[in-house]
Tab-separated table of N, CA, C and O in Angstrom:
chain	number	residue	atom	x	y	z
J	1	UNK	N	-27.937	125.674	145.810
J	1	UNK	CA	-27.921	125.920	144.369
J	1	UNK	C	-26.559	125.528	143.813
J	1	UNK	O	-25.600	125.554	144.584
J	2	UNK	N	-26.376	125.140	142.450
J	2	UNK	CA	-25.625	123.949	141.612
J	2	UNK	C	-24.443	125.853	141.192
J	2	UNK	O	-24.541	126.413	140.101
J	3	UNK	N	-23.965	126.134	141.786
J	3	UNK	CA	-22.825	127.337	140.745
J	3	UNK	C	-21.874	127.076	140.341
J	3	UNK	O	-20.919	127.843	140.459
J	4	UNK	N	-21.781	125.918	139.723
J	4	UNK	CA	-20.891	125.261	138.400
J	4	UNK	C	-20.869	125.991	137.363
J	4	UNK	O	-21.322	127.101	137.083
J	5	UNK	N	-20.082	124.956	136.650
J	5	UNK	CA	-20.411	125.994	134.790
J	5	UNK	C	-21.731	126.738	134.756
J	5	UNK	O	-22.833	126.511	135.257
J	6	UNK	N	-21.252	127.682	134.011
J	6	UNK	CA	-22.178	128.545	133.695
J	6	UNK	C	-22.765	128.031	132.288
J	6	UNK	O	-21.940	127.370	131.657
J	7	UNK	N	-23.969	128.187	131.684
J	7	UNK	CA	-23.923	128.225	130.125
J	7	UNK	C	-23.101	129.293	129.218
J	7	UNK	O	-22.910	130.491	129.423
J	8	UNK	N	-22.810	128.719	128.478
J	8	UNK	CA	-22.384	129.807	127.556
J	8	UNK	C	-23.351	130.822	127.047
J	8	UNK	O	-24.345	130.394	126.461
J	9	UNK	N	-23.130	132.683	127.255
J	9	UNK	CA	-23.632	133.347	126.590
J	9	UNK	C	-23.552	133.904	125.295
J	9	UNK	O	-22.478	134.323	124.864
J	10	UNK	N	-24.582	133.943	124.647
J	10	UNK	CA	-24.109	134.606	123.302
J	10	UNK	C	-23.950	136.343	123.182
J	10	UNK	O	-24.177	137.157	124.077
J	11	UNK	N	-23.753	136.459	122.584
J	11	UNK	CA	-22.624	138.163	122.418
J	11	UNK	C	-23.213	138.570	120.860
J	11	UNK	O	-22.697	138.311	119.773
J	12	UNK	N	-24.313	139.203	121.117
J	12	UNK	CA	-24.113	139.815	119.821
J	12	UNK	C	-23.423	140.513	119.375
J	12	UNK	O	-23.052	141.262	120.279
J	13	UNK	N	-22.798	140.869	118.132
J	13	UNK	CA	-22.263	141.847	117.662
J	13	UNK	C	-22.632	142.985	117.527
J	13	UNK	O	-23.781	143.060	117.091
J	14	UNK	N	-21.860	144.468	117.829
J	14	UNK	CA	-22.819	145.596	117.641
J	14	UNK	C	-23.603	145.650	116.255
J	14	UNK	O	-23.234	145.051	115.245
J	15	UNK	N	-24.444	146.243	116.325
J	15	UNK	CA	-25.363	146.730	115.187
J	15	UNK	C	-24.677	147.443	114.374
J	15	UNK	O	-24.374	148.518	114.892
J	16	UNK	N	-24.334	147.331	113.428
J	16	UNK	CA	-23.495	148.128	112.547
J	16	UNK	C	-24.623	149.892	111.970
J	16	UNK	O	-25.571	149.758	111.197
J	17	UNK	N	-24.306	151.020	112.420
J	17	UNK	CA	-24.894	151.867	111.940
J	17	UNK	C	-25.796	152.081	110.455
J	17	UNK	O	-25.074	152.001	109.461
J	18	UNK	N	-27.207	152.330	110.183
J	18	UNK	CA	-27.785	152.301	109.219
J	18	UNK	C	-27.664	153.971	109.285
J	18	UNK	O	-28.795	154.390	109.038
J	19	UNK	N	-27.026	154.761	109.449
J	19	UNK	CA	-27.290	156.052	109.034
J	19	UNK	C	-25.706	156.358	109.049
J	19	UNK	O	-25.068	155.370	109.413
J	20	UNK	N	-24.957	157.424	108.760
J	20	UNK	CA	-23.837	158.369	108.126
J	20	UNK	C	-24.392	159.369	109.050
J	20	UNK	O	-25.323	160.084	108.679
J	21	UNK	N	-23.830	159.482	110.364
J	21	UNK	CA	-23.890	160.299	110.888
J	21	UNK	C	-23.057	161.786	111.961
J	21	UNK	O	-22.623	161.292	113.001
J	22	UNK	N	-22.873	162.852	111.921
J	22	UNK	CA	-22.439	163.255	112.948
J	22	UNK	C	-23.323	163.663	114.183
J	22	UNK	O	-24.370	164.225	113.858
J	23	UNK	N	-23.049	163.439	116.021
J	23	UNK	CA	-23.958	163.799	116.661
J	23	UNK	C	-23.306	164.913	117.322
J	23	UNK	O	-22.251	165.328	116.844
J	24	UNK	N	-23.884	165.546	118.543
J	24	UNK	CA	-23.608	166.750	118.795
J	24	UNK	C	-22.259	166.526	119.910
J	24	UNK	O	-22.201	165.535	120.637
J	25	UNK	N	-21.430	167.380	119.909
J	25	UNK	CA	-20.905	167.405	120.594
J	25	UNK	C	-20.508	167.341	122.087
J	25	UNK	O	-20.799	168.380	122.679
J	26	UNK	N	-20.041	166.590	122.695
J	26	UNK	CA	-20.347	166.284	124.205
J	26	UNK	C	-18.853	166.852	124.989
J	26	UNK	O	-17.696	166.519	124.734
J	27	UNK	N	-19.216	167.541	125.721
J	27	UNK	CA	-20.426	168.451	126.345
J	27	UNK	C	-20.272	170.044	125.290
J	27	UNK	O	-19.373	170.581	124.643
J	28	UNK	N	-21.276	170.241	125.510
J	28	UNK	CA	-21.302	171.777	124.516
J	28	UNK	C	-22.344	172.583	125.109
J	28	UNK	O	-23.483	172.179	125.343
J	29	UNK	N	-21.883	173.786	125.350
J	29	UNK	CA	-20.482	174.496	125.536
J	29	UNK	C	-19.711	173.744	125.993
J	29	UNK	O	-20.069	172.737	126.605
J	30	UNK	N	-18.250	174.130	125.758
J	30	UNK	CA	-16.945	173.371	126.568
J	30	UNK	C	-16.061	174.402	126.679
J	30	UNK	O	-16.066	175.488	126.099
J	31	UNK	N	-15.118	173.849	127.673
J	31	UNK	CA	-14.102	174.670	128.682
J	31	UNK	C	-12.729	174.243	127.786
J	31	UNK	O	-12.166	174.800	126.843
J	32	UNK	N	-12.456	172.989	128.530
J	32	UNK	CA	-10.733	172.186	128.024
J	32	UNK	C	-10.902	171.450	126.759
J	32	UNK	O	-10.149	171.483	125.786
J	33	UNK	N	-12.426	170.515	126.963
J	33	UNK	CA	-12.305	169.868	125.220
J	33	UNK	C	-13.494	169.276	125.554
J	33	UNK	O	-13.885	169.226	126.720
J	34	UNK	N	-14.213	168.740	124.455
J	34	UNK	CA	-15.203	167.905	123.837
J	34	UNK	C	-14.329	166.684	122.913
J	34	UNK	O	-13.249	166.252	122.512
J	35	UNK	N	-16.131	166.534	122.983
J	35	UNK	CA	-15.896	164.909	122.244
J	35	UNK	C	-16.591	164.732	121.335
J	35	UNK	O	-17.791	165.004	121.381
J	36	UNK	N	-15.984	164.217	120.254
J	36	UNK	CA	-17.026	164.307	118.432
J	36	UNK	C	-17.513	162.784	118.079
J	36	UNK	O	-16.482	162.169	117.809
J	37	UNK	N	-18.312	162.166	117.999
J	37	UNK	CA	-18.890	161.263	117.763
J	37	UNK	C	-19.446	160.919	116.860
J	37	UNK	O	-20.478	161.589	116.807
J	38	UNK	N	-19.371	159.809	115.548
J	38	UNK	CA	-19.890	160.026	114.765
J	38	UNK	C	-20.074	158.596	113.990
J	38	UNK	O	-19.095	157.850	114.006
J	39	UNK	N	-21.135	158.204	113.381
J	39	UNK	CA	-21.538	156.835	112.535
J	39	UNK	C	-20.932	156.997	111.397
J	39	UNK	O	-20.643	158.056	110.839
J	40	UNK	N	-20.656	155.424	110.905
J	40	UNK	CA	-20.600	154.994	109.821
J	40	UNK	C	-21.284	153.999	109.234
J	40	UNK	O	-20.875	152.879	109.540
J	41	UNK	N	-22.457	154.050	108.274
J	41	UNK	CA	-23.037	153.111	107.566
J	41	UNK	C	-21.953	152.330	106.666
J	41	UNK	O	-22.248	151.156	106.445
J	42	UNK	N	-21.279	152.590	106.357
J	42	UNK	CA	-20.316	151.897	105.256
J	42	UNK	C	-18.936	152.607	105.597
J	42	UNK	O	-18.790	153.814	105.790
J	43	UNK	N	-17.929	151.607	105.637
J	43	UNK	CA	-16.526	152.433	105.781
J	43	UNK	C	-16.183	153.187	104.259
J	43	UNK	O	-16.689	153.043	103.146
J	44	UNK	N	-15.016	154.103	104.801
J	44	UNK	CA	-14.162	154.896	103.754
J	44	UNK	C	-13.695	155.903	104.050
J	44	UNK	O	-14.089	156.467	105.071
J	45	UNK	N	-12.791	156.407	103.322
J	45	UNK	CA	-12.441	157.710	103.596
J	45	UNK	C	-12.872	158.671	104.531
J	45	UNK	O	-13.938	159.100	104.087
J	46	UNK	N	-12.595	159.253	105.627
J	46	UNK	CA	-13.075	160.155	106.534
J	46	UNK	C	-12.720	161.098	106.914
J	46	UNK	O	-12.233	160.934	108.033
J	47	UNK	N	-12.666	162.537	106.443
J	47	UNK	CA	-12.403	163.537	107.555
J	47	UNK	C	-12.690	164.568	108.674
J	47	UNK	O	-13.401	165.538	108.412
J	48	UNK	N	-12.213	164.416	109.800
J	48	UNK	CA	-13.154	165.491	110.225
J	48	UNK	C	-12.186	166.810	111.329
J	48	UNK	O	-11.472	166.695	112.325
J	49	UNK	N	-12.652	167.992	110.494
J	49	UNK	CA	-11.752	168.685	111.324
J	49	UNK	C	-12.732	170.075	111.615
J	49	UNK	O	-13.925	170.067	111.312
J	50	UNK	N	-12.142	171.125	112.170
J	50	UNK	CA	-12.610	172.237	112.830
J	50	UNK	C	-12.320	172.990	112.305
J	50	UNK	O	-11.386	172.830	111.518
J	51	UNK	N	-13.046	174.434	112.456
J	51	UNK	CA	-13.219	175.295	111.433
J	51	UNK	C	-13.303	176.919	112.188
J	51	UNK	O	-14.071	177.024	113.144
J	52	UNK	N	-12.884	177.573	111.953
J	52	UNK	CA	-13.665	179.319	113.180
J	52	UNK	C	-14.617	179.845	111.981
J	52	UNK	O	-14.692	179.417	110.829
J	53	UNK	N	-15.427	181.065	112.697
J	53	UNK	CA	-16.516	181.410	111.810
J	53	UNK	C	-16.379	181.850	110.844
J	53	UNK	O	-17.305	181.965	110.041
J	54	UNK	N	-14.833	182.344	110.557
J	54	UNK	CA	-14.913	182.898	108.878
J	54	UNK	C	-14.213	182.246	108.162
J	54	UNK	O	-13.490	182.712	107.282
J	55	UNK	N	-14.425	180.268	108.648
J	55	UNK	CA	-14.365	179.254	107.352
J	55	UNK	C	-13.250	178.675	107.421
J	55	UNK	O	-13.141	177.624	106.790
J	56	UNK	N	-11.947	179.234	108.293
J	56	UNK	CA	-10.365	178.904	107.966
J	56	UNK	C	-10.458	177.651	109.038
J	56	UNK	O	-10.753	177.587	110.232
J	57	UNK	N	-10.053	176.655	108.009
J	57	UNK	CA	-9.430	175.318	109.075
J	57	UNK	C	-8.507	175.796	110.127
J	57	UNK	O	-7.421	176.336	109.918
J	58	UNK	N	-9.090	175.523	111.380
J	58	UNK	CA	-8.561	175.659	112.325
J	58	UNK	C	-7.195	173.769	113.168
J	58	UNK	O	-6.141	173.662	113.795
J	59	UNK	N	-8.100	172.943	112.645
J	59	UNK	CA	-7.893	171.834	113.069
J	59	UNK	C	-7.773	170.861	112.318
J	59	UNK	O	-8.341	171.215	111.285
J	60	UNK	N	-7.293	169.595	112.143
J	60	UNK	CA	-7.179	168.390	111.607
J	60	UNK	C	-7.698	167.495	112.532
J	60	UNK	O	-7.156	167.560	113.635
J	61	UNK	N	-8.287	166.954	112.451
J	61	UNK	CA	-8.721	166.030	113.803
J	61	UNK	C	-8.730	164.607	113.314
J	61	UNK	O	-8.211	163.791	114.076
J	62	UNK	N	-9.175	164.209	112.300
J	62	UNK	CA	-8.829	162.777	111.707
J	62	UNK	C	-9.075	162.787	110.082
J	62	UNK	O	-10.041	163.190	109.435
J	63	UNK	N	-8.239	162.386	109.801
J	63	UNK	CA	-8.121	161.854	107.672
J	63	UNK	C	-7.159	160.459	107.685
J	63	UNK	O	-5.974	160.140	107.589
J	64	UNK	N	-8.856	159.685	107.923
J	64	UNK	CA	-8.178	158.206	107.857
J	64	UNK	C	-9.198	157.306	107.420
J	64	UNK	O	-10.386	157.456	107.708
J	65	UNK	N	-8.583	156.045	106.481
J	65	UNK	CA	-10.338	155.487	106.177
J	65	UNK	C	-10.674	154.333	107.772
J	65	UNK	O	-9.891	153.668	108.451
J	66	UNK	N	-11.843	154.496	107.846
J	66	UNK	CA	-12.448	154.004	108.865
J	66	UNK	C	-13.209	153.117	108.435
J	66	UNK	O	-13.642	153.307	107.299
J	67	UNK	N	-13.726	151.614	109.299
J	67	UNK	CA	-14.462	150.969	108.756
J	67	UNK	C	-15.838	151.676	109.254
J	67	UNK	O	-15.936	152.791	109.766
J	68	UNK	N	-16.799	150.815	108.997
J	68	UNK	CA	-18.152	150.708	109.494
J	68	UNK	C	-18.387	150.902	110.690
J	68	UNK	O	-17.857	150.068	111.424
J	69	UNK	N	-19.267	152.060	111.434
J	69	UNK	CA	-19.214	151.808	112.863
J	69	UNK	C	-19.865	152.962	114.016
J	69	UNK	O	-20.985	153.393	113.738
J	70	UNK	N	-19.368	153.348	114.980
J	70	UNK	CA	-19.710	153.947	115.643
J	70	UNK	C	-17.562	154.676	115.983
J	70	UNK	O	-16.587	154.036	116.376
J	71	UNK	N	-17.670	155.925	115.649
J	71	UNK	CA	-15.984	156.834	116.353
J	71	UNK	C	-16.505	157.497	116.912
J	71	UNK	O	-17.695	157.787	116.791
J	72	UNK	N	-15.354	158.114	118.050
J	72	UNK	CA	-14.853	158.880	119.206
J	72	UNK	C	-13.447	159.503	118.864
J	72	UNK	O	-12.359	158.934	118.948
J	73	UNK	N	-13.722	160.890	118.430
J	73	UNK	CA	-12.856	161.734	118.254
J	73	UNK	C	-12.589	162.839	119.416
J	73	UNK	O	-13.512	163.592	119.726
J	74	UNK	N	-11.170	162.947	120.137
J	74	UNK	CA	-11.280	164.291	121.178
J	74	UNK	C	-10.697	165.812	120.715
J	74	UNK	O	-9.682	165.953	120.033
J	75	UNK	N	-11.314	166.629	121.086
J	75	UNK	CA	-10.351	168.209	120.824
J	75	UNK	C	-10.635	168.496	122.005
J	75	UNK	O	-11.542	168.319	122.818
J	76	UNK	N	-9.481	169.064	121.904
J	76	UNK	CA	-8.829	169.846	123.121
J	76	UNK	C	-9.118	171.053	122.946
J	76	UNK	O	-8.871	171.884	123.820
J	77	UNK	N	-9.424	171.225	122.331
J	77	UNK	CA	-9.752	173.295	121.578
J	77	UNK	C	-8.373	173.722	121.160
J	77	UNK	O	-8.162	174.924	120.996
J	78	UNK	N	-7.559	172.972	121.001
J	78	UNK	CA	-6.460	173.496	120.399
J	78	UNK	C	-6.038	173.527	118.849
J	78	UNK	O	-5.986	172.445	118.263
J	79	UNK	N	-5.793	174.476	118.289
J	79	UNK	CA	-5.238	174.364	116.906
J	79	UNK	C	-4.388	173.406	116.515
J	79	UNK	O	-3.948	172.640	117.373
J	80	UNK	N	-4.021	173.275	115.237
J	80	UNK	CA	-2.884	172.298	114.684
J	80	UNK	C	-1.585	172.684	115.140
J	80	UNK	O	-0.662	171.908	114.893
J	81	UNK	N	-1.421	173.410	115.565
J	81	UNK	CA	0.290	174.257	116.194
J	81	UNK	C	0.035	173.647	117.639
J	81	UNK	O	0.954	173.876	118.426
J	82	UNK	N	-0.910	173.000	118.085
J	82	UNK	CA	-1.093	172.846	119.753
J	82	UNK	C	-1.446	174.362	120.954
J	82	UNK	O	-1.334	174.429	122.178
J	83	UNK	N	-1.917	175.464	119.874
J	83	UNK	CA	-2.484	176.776	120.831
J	83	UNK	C	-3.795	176.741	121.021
J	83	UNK	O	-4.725	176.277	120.361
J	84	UNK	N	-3.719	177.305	122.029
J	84	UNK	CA	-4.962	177.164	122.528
J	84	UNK	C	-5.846	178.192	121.996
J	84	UNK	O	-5.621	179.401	122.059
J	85	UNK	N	-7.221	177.448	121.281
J	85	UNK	CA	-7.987	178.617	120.681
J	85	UNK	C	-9.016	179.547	121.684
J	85	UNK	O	-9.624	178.995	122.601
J	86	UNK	N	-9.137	180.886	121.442
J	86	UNK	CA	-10.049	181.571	122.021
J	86	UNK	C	-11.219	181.128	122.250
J	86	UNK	O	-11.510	180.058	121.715
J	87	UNK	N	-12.242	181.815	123.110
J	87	UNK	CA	-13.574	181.135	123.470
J	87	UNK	C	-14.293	181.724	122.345
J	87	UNK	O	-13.888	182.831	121.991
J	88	UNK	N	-15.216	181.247	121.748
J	88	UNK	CA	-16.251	181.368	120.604
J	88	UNK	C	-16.829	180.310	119.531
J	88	UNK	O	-16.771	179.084	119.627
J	89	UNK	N	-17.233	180.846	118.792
J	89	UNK	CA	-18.212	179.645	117.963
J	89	UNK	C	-16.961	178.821	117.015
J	89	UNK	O	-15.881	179.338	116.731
J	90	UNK	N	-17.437	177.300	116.580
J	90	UNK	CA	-16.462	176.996	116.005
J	90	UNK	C	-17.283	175.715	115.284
J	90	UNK	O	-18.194	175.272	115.983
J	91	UNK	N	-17.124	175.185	114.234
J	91	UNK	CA	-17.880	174.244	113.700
J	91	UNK	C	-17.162	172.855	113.230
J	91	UNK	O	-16.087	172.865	112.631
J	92	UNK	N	-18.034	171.374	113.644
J	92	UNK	CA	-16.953	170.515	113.447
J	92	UNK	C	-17.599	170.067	111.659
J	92	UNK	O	-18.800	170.163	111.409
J	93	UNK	N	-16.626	169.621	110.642
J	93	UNK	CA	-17.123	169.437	109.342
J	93	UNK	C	-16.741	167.503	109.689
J	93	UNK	O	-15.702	167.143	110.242
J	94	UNK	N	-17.791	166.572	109.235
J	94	UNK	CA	-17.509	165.552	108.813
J	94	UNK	C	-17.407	165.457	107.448
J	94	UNK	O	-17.950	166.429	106.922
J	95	UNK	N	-16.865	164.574	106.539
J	95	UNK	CA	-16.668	164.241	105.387
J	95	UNK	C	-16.497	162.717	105.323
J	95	UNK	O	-15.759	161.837	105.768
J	96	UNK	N	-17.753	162.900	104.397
J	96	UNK	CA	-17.535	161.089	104.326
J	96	UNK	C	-17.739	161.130	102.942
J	96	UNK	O	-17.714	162.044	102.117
J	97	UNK	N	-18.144	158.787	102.825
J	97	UNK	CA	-18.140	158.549	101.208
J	97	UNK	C	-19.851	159.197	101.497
J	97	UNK	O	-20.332	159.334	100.372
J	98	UNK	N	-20.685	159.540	102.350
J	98	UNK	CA	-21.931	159.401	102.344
J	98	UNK	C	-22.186	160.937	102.445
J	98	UNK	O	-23.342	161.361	102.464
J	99	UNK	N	-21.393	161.551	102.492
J	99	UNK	CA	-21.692	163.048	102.559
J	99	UNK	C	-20.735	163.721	103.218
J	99	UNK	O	-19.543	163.425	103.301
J	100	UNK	N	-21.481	164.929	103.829
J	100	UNK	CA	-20.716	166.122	104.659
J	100	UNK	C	-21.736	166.226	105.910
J	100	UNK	O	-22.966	166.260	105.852
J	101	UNK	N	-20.901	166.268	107.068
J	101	UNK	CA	-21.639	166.894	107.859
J	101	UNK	C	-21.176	167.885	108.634
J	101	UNK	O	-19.965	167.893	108.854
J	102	UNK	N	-22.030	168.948	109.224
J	102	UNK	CA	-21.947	170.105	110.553
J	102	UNK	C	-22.284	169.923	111.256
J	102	UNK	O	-23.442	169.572	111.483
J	103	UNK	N	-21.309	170.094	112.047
J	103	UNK	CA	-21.769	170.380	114.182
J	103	UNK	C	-21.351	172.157	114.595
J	103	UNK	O	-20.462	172.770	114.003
J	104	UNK	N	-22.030	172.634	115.487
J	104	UNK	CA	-21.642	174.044	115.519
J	104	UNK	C	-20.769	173.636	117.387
J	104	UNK	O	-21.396	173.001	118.235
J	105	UNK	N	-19.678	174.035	117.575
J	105	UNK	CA	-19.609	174.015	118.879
J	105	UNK	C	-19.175	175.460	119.664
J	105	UNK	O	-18.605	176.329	119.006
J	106	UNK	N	-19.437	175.646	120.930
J	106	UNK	CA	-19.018	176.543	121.324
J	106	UNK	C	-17.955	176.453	122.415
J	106	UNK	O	-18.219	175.604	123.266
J	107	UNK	N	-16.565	177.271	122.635
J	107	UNK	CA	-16.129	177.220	123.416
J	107	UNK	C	-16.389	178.347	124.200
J	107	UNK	O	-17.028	179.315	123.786
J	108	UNK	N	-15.657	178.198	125.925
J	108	UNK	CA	-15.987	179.141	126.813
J	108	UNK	C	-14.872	179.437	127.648
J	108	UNK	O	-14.207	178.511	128.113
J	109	UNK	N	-14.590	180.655	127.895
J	109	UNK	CA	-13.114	180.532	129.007
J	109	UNK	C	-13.473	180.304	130.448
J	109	UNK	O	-12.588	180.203	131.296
């Protein structure tokens, strides 16, 4: 057999997201940290941070405009001071040009 040049392959480009989305948190429950994942149908403005159950921003996690796409955001379970938060319920807020979204996550010691 001839294993010369190869043909050239073509490469599509990813699919650019048709939905504004946040998905669930990976892995949840979590110990040291998770991972926040989330679509963009159209870039813009984005924030997304963490919250404890009686509403007080706990976190900043990103306020940046983003294009179009598929992100990967990490927490560590740590607050904006870098402490480490207690085990319990905690919710991630997206904010986009396309809306708001909730994730509920739980931590565990």
């Amino acid at each position: 057999a001839d294993l010369g040049v190869l043909p050239p392959v073509a490469v599509e480009p990813e699919a650019l997201p048709s939905l504004t989305a946040l998905a669930s948190p990976m892995p949840n429950p979590f110990r040291s940290g998770t991972t926040l994942q989330y679509a963009l149908s159209v870039g813009g403005q984005v924030g997304l941070s963490i919250f404890d159950v009686s509403g007080r921003r706990v976190r900043l996690l990103e306020s940046a405009v983003r294009p179009a796409g598929v992100h990967r955001v990490q927490w560590d379970g740590c607050d904006d001071a870098g402490r480490r938060l207690q085990a319990g319920v905690y919710f991630a807020r997206l904010d986009t040009p396309k809306g708001g979204f909730n994730k509920r996550l739980v931590r565990v010691d």
